[in-house]
Structures are given as C-alpha cells and as structure tokens.
PDB file of C-alpha atoms in Angstrom:
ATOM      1  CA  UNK A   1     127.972 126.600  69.272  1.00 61.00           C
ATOM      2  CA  UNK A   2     125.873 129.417  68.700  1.00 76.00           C
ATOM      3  CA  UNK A   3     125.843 132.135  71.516  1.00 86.00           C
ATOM      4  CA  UNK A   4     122.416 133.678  72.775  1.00 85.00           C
ATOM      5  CA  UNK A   5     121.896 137.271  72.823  1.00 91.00           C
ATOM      6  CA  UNK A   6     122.308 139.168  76.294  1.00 92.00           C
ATOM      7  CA  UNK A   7     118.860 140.542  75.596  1.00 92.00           C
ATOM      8  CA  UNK A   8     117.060 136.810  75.376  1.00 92.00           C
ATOM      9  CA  UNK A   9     119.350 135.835  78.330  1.00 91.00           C
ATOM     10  CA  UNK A  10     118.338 138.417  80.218  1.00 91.00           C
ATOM     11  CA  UNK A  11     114.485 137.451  79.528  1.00 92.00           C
ATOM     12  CA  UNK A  12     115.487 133.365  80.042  1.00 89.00           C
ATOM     13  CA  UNK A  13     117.100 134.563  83.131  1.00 87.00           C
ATOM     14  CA  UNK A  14     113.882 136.271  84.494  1.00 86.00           C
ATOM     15  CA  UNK A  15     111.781 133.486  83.721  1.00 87.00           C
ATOM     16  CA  UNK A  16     113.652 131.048  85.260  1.00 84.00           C
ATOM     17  CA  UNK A  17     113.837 133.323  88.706  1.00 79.00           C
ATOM     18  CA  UNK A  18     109.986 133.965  88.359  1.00 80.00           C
ATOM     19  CA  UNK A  19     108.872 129.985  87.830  1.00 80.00           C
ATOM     20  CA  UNK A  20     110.670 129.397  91.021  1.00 77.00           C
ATOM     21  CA  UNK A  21     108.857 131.893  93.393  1.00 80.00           C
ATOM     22  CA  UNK A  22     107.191 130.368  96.336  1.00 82.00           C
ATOM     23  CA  UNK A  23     108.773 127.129  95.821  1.00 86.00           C
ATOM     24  CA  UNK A  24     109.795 125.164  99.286  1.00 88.00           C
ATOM     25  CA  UNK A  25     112.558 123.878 100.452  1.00 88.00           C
ATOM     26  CA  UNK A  26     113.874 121.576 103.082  1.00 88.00           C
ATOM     27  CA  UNK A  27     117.475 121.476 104.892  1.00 87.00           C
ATOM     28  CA  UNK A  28     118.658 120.335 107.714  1.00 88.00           C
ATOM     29  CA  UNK A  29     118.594 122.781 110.889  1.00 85.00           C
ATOM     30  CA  UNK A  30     122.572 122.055 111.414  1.00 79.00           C
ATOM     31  CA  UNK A  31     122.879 123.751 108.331  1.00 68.00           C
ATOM     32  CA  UNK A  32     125.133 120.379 107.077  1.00 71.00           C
ATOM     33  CA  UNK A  33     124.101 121.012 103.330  1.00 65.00           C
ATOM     34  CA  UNK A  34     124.360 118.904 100.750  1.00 62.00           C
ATOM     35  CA  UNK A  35     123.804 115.482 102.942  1.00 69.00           C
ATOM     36  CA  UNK A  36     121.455 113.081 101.834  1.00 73.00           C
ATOM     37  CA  UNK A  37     117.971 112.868 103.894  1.00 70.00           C
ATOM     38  CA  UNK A  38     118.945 109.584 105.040  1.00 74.00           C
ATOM     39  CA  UNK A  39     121.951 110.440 106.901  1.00 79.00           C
ATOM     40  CA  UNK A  40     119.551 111.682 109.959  1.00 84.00           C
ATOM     41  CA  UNK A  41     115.560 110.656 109.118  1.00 87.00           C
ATOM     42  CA  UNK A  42     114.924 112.152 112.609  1.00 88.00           C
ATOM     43  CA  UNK A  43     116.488 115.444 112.570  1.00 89.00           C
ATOM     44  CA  UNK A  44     114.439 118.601 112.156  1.00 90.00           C
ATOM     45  CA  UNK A  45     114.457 120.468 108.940  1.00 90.00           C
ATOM     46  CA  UNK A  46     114.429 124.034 108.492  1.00 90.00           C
ATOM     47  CA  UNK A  47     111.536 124.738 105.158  1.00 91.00           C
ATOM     48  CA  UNK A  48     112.147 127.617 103.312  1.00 91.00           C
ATOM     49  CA  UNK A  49     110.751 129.571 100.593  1.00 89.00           C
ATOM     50  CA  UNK A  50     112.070 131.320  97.701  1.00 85.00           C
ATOM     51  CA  UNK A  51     111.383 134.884  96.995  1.00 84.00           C
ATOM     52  CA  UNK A  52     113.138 135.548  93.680  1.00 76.00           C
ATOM     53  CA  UNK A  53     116.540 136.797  95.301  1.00 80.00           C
ATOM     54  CA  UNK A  54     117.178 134.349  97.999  1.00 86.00           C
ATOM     55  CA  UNK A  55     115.739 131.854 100.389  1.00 86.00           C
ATOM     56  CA  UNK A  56     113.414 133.383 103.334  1.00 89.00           C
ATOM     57  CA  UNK A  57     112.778 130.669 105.823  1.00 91.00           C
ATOM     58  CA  UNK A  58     109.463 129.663 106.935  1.00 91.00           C
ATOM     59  CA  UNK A  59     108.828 126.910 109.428  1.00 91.00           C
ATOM     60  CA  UNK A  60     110.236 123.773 111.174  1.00 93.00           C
ATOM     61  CA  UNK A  61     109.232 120.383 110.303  1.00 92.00           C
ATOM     62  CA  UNK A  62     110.120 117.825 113.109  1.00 91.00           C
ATOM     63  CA  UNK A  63     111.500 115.265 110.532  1.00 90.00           C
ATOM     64  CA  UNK A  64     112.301 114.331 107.383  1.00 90.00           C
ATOM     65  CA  UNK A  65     108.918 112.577 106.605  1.00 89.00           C
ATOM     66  CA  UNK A  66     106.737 116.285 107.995  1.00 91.00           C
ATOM     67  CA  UNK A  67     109.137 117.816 105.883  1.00 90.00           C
ATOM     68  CA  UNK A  68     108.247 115.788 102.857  1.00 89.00           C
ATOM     69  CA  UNK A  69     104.309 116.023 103.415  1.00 90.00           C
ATOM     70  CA  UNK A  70     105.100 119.806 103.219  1.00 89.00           C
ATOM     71  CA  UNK A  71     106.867 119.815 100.200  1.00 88.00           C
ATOM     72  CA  UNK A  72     104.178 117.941  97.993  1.00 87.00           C
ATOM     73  CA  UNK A  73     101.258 118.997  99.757  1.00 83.00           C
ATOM     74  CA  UNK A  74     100.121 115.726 101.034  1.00 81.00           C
ATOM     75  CA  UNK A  75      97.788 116.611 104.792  1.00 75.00           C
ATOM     76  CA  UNK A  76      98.172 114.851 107.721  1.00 66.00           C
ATOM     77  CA  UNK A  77      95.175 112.709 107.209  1.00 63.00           C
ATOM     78  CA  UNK A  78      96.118 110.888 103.728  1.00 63.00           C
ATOM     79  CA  UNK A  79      99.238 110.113 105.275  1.00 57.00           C
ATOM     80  CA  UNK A  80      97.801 107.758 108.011  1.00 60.00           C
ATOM     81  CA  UNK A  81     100.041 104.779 108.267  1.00 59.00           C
ATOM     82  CA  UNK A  82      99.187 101.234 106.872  1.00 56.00           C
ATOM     83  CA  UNK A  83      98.531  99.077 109.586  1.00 57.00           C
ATOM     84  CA  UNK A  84     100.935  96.732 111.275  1.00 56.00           C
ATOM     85  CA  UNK A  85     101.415  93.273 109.475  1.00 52.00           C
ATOM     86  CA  UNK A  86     100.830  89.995 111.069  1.00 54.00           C
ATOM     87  CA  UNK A  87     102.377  87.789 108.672  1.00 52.00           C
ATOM     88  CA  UNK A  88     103.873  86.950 105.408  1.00 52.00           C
ATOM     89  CA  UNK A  89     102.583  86.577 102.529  1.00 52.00           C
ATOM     90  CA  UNK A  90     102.075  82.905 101.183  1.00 52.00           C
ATOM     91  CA  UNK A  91     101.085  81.912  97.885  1.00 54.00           C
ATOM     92  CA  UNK A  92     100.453  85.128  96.479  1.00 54.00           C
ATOM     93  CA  UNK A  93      97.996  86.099  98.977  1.00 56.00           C
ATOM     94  CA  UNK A  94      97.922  89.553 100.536  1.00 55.00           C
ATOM     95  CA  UNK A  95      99.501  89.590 104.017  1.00 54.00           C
ATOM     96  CA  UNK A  96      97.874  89.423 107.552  1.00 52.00           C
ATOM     97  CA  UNK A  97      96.882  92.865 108.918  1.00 53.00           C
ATOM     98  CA  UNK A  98      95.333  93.613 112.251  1.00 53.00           C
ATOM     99  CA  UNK A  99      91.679  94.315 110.570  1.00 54.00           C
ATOM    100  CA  UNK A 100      91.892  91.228 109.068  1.00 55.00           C
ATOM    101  CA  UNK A 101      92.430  87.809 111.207  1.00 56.00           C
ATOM    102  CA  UNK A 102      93.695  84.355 109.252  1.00 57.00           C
ATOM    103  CA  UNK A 103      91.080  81.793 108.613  1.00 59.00           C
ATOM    104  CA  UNK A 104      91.845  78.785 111.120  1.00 61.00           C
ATOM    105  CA  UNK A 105      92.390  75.440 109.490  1.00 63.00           C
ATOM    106  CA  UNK A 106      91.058  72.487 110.950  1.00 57.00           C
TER     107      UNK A 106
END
C-alpha cells in the first residue's frame, strides 16, 4: 500500500469539501438520525445545506415526498399525481383511469 503525500491529501481533501458546497440535505425534525425515510413518510423534515464546514439549515418540508422534490429539483407541477385507477389490467391492456371509461360489451 502506497501512502499519499500530506500535500496531495491536503488538495484531495479540499476538493472533496468544495464539490459538496450547497448540496441539500434532508433529516428528520426529531433529530432521530440515521432512520430510514420509511419509518415516518409523514413526518416533517428539516433541509439543510452545506457550507464547507458544517450543515446550516434552511427550510421545512412537510413530508418526506416535499422533501424529496427539493432534493432533485423536481416543481410542484411535474409532480401532479397519476390519476386514480378504476380497474385492473386484463390481457395486457393498460388499466381503467378516470379520463378514460371501459367500452361496454353488449
């Protein structure tokens, strides 16, 4: 194993701290870290941002889904829910939605 010298550490090391500036993160507001986001979908999450020494926080999402959008930059408006199903599936055909009605047999 070959060691690295402290003076390319010390550039690695200042690289690494400078890709991560402004990136987001999300964690839950009981400060419970290290819990998976499915434990509790519904609970708010505290989104903070990283400023090269430490993490500043930044906003509230209201759950784990806003808290997502936030992180990848995804609006409001592309993330407008599909709508409802009426049915299954049959034969390989798409499913019922509510914009679409089945054809009536006779």
């Amino acid at each position: 194993m070959t060691e690295e010298p402290f003076e390319e550490w010390a550039v690695n090391l200042l690289a690494r701290r400078a890709a991560r500036v402004g990136m987001l993160r999300a964690s839950l507001i009981d400060g419970s870290a290290g819990r998976g986001a499915h434990v509790n979908p519904t609970a708010p999450r505290l989104m903070a941002r990283w400023d090269v020494y430490r993490w500043v926080p930044e906003t509230v999402a209201a759950d784990y889904a806003a808290a997502q959008r936030m992180l990848h930059g995804i609006s409001s408006a592309q993330a407008e829910p599909a709508p409802p199903l009426l049915g299954r599936s049959c034969r390989g055909q798409p499913a019922v939605t509510a914009s679409r009605q089945p054809r009536s047999w006779p």
